[in-house]
PDB file of C-alpha atoms in Angstrom:
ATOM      1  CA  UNK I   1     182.184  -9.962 140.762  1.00 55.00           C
ATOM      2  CA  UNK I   2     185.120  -9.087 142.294  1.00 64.00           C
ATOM      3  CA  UNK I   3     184.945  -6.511 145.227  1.00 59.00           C
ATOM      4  CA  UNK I   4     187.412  -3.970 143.139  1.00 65.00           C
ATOM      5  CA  UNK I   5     184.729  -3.834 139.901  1.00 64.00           C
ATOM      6  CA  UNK I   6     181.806  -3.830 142.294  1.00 60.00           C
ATOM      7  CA  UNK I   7     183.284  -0.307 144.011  1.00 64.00           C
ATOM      8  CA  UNK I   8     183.995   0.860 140.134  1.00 66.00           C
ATOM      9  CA  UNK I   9     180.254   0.682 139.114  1.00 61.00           C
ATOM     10  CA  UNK I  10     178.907   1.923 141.862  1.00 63.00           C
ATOM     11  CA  UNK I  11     181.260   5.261 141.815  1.00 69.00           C
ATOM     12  CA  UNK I  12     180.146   5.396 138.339  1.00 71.00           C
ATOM     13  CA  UNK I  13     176.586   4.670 138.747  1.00 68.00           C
ATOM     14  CA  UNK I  14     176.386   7.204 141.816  1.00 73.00           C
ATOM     15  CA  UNK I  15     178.017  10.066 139.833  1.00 73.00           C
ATOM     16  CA  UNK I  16     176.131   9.734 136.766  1.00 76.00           C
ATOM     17  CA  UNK I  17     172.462   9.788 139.331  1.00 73.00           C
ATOM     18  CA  UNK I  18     174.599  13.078 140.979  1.00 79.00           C
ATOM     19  CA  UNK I  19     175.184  14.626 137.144  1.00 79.00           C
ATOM     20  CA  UNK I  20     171.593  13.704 136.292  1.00 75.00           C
ATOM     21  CA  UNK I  21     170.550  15.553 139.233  1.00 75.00           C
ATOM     22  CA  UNK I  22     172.261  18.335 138.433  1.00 84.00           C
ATOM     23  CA  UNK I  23     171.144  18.287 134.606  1.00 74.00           C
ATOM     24  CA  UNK I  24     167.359  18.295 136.269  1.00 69.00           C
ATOM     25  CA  UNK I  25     168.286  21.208 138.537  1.00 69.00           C
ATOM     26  CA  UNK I  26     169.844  23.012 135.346  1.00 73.00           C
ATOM     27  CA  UNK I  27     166.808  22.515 133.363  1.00 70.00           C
ATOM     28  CA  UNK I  28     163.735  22.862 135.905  1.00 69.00           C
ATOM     29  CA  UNK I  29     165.865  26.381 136.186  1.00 66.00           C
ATOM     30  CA  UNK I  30     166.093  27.291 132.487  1.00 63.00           C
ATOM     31  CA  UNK I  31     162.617  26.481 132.277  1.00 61.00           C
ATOM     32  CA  UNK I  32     161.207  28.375 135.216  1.00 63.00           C
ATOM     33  CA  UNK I  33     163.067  31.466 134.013  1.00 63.00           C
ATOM     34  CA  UNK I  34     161.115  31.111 130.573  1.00 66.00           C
ATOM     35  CA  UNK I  35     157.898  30.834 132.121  1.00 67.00           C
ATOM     36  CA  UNK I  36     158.922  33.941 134.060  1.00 71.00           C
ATOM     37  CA  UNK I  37     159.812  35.555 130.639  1.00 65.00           C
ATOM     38  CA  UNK I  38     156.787  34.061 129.131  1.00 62.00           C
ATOM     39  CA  UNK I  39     154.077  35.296 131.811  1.00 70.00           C
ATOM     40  CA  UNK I  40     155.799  39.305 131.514  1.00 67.00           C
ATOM     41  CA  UNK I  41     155.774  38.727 128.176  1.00 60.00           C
ATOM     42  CA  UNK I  42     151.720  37.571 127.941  1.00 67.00           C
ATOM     43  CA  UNK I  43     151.204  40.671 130.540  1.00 66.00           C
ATOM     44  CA  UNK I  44     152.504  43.525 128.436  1.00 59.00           C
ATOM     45  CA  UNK I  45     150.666  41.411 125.244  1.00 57.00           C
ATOM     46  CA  UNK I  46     147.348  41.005 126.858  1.00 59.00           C
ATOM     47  CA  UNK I  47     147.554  44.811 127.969  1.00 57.00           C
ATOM     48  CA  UNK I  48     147.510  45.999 123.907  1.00 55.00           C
ATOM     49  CA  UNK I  49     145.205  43.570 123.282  1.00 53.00           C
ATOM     50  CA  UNK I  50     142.571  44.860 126.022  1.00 52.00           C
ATOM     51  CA  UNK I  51     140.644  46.927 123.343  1.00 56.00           C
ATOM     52  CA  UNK I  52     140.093  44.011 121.269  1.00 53.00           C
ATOM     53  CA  UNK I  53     138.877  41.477 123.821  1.00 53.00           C
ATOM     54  CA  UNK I  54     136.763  44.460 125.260  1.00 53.00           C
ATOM     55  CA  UNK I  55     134.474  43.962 121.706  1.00 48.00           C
ATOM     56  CA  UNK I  56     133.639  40.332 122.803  1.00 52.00           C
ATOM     57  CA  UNK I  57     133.145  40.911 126.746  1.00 54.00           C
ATOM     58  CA  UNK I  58     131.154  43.632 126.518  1.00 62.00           C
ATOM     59  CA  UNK I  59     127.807  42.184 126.137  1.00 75.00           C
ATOM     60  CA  UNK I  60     126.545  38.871 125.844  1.00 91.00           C
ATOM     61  CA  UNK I  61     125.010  37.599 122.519  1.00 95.00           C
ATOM     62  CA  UNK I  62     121.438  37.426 122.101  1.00 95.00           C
ATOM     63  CA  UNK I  63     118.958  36.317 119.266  1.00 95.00           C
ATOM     64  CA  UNK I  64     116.773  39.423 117.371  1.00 95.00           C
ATOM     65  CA  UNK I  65     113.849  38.809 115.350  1.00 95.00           C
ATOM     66  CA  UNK I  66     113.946  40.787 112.585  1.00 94.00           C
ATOM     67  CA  UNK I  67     110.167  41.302 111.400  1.00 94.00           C
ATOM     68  CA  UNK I  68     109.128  40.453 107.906  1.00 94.00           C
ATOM     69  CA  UNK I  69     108.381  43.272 105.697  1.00 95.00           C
ATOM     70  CA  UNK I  70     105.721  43.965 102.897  1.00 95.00           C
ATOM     71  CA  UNK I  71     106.781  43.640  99.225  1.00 95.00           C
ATOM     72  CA  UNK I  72     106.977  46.725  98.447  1.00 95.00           C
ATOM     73  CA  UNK I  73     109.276  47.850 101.191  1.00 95.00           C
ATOM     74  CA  UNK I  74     111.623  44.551 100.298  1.00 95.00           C
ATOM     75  CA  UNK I  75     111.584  45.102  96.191  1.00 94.00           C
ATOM     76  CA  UNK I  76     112.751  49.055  97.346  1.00 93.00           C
ATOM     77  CA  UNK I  77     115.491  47.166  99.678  1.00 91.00           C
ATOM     78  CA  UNK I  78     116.665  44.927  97.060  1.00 91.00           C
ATOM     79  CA  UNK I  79     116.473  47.583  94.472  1.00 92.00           C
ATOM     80  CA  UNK I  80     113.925  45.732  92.539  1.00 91.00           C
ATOM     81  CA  UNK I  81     115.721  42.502  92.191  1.00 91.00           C
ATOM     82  CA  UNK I  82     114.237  39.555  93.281  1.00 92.00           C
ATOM     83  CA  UNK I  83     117.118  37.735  95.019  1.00 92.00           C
ATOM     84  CA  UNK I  84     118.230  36.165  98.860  1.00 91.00           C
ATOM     85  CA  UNK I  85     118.272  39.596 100.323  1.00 91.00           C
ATOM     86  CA  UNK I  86     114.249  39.955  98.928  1.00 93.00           C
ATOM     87  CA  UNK I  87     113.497  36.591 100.339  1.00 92.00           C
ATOM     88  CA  UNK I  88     115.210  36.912 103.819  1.00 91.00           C
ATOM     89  CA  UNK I  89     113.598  40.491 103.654  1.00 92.00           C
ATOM     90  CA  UNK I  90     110.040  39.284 103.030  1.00 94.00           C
ATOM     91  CA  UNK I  91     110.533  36.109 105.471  1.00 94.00           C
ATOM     92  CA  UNK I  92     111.953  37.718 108.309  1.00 94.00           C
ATOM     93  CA  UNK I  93     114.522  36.108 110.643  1.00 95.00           C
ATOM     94  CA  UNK I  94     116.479  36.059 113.557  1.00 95.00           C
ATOM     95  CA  UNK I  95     119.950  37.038 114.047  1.00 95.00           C
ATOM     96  CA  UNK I  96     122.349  36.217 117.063  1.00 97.00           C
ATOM     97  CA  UNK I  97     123.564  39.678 117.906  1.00 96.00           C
ATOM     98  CA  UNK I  98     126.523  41.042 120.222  1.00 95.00           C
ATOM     99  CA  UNK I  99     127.132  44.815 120.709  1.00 94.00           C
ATOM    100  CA  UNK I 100     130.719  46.028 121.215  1.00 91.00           C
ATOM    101  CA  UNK I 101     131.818  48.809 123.879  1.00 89.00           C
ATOM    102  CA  UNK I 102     131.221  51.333 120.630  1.00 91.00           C
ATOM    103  CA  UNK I 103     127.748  49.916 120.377  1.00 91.00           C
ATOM    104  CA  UNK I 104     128.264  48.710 117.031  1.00 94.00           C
ATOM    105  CA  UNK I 105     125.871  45.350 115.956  1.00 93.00           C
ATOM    106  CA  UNK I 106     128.033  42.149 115.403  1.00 94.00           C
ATOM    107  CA  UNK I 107     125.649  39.156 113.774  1.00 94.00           C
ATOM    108  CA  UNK I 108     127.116  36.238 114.843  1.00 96.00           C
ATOM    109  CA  UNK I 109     124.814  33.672 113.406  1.00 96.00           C
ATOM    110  CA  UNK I 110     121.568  33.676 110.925  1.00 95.00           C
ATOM    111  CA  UNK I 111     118.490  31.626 111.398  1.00 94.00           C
ATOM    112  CA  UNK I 112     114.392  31.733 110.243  1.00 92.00           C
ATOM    113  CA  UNK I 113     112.270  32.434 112.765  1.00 89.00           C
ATOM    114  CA  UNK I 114     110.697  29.516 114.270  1.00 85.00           C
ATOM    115  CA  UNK I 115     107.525  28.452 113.708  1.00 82.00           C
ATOM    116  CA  UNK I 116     105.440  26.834 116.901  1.00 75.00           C
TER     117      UNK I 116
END
C-alpha cells in the first residue's frame, strides 16, 4: 500500500470513530433527557394513583374460616334452592381476605377448610 492511500484510510477511518462518537454522545443525551421526562412523568402518575395502591398496601392478606352453618340457616341463605352457595354454606370454608383503607373485605382466593 502506498504511503498516500495508507494516510487516506486512516483520515477516513479516524473521522468516522470521531462521528460515531459524537452520534453516541447525541444519543446517550436524547435518551437521558427521556428518562428525565419519563421519571416526572411516573411521579405526577404514581401521585393519582396513590388511592388505588393504598387498597392493596393497607393490610396484608390473611386466610378466614368461615364456619359451617345448619340447614336451615343455609336453605334461608340460598332461598330454598339447593345449589353451590347451599353447599359452600353448609361445608364451610376459608377465604384469603385483604381489607382496604375503607375497611371493605376483598376475597382474594377460596378454599375448604382443611381437614387434619
Amino acid at each position: 500500500m502506498q504511503g498516500n492511500q495508507y494516510n487516506r484510510l486512516h483520515y477516513k477511518h479516524g473521522v468516522q470513530m470521531k462521528l460515531l462518537a459524537i452520534a453516541c454522545l447525541m444519543f446517550s443525551s436524547v435518551a437521558f433527557a427521556q428518562s428525565e421526562v419519563a421519571r416526572s412523568v411516573g411521579r405526577v402518575a404514581g401521585q393519582f394513583g396513590v388511592g388505588v395502591t393504598d387498597t392493596i398496601r393497607d393490610s396484608q392478606p390473611q386466610w378466614e374460616t368461615i364456619r359451617a352453618k345448619s340447614k336451615d340457616e343455609c336453605l334461608k341463605e340460598s332461598g330454598g334452592v339447593l345449589d353451590n352457595a347451599f353447599v359452600r354454606c353448609r361445608n364451610g370454608r376459608q377465604e384469603y381476605v385483604q381489607y382496604n383503607s375503607k375497611n371493605e373485605r376483598m376475597v382474594l382466593r377460596e378454599r375448604p377448610i382443611p381437614v387434619n
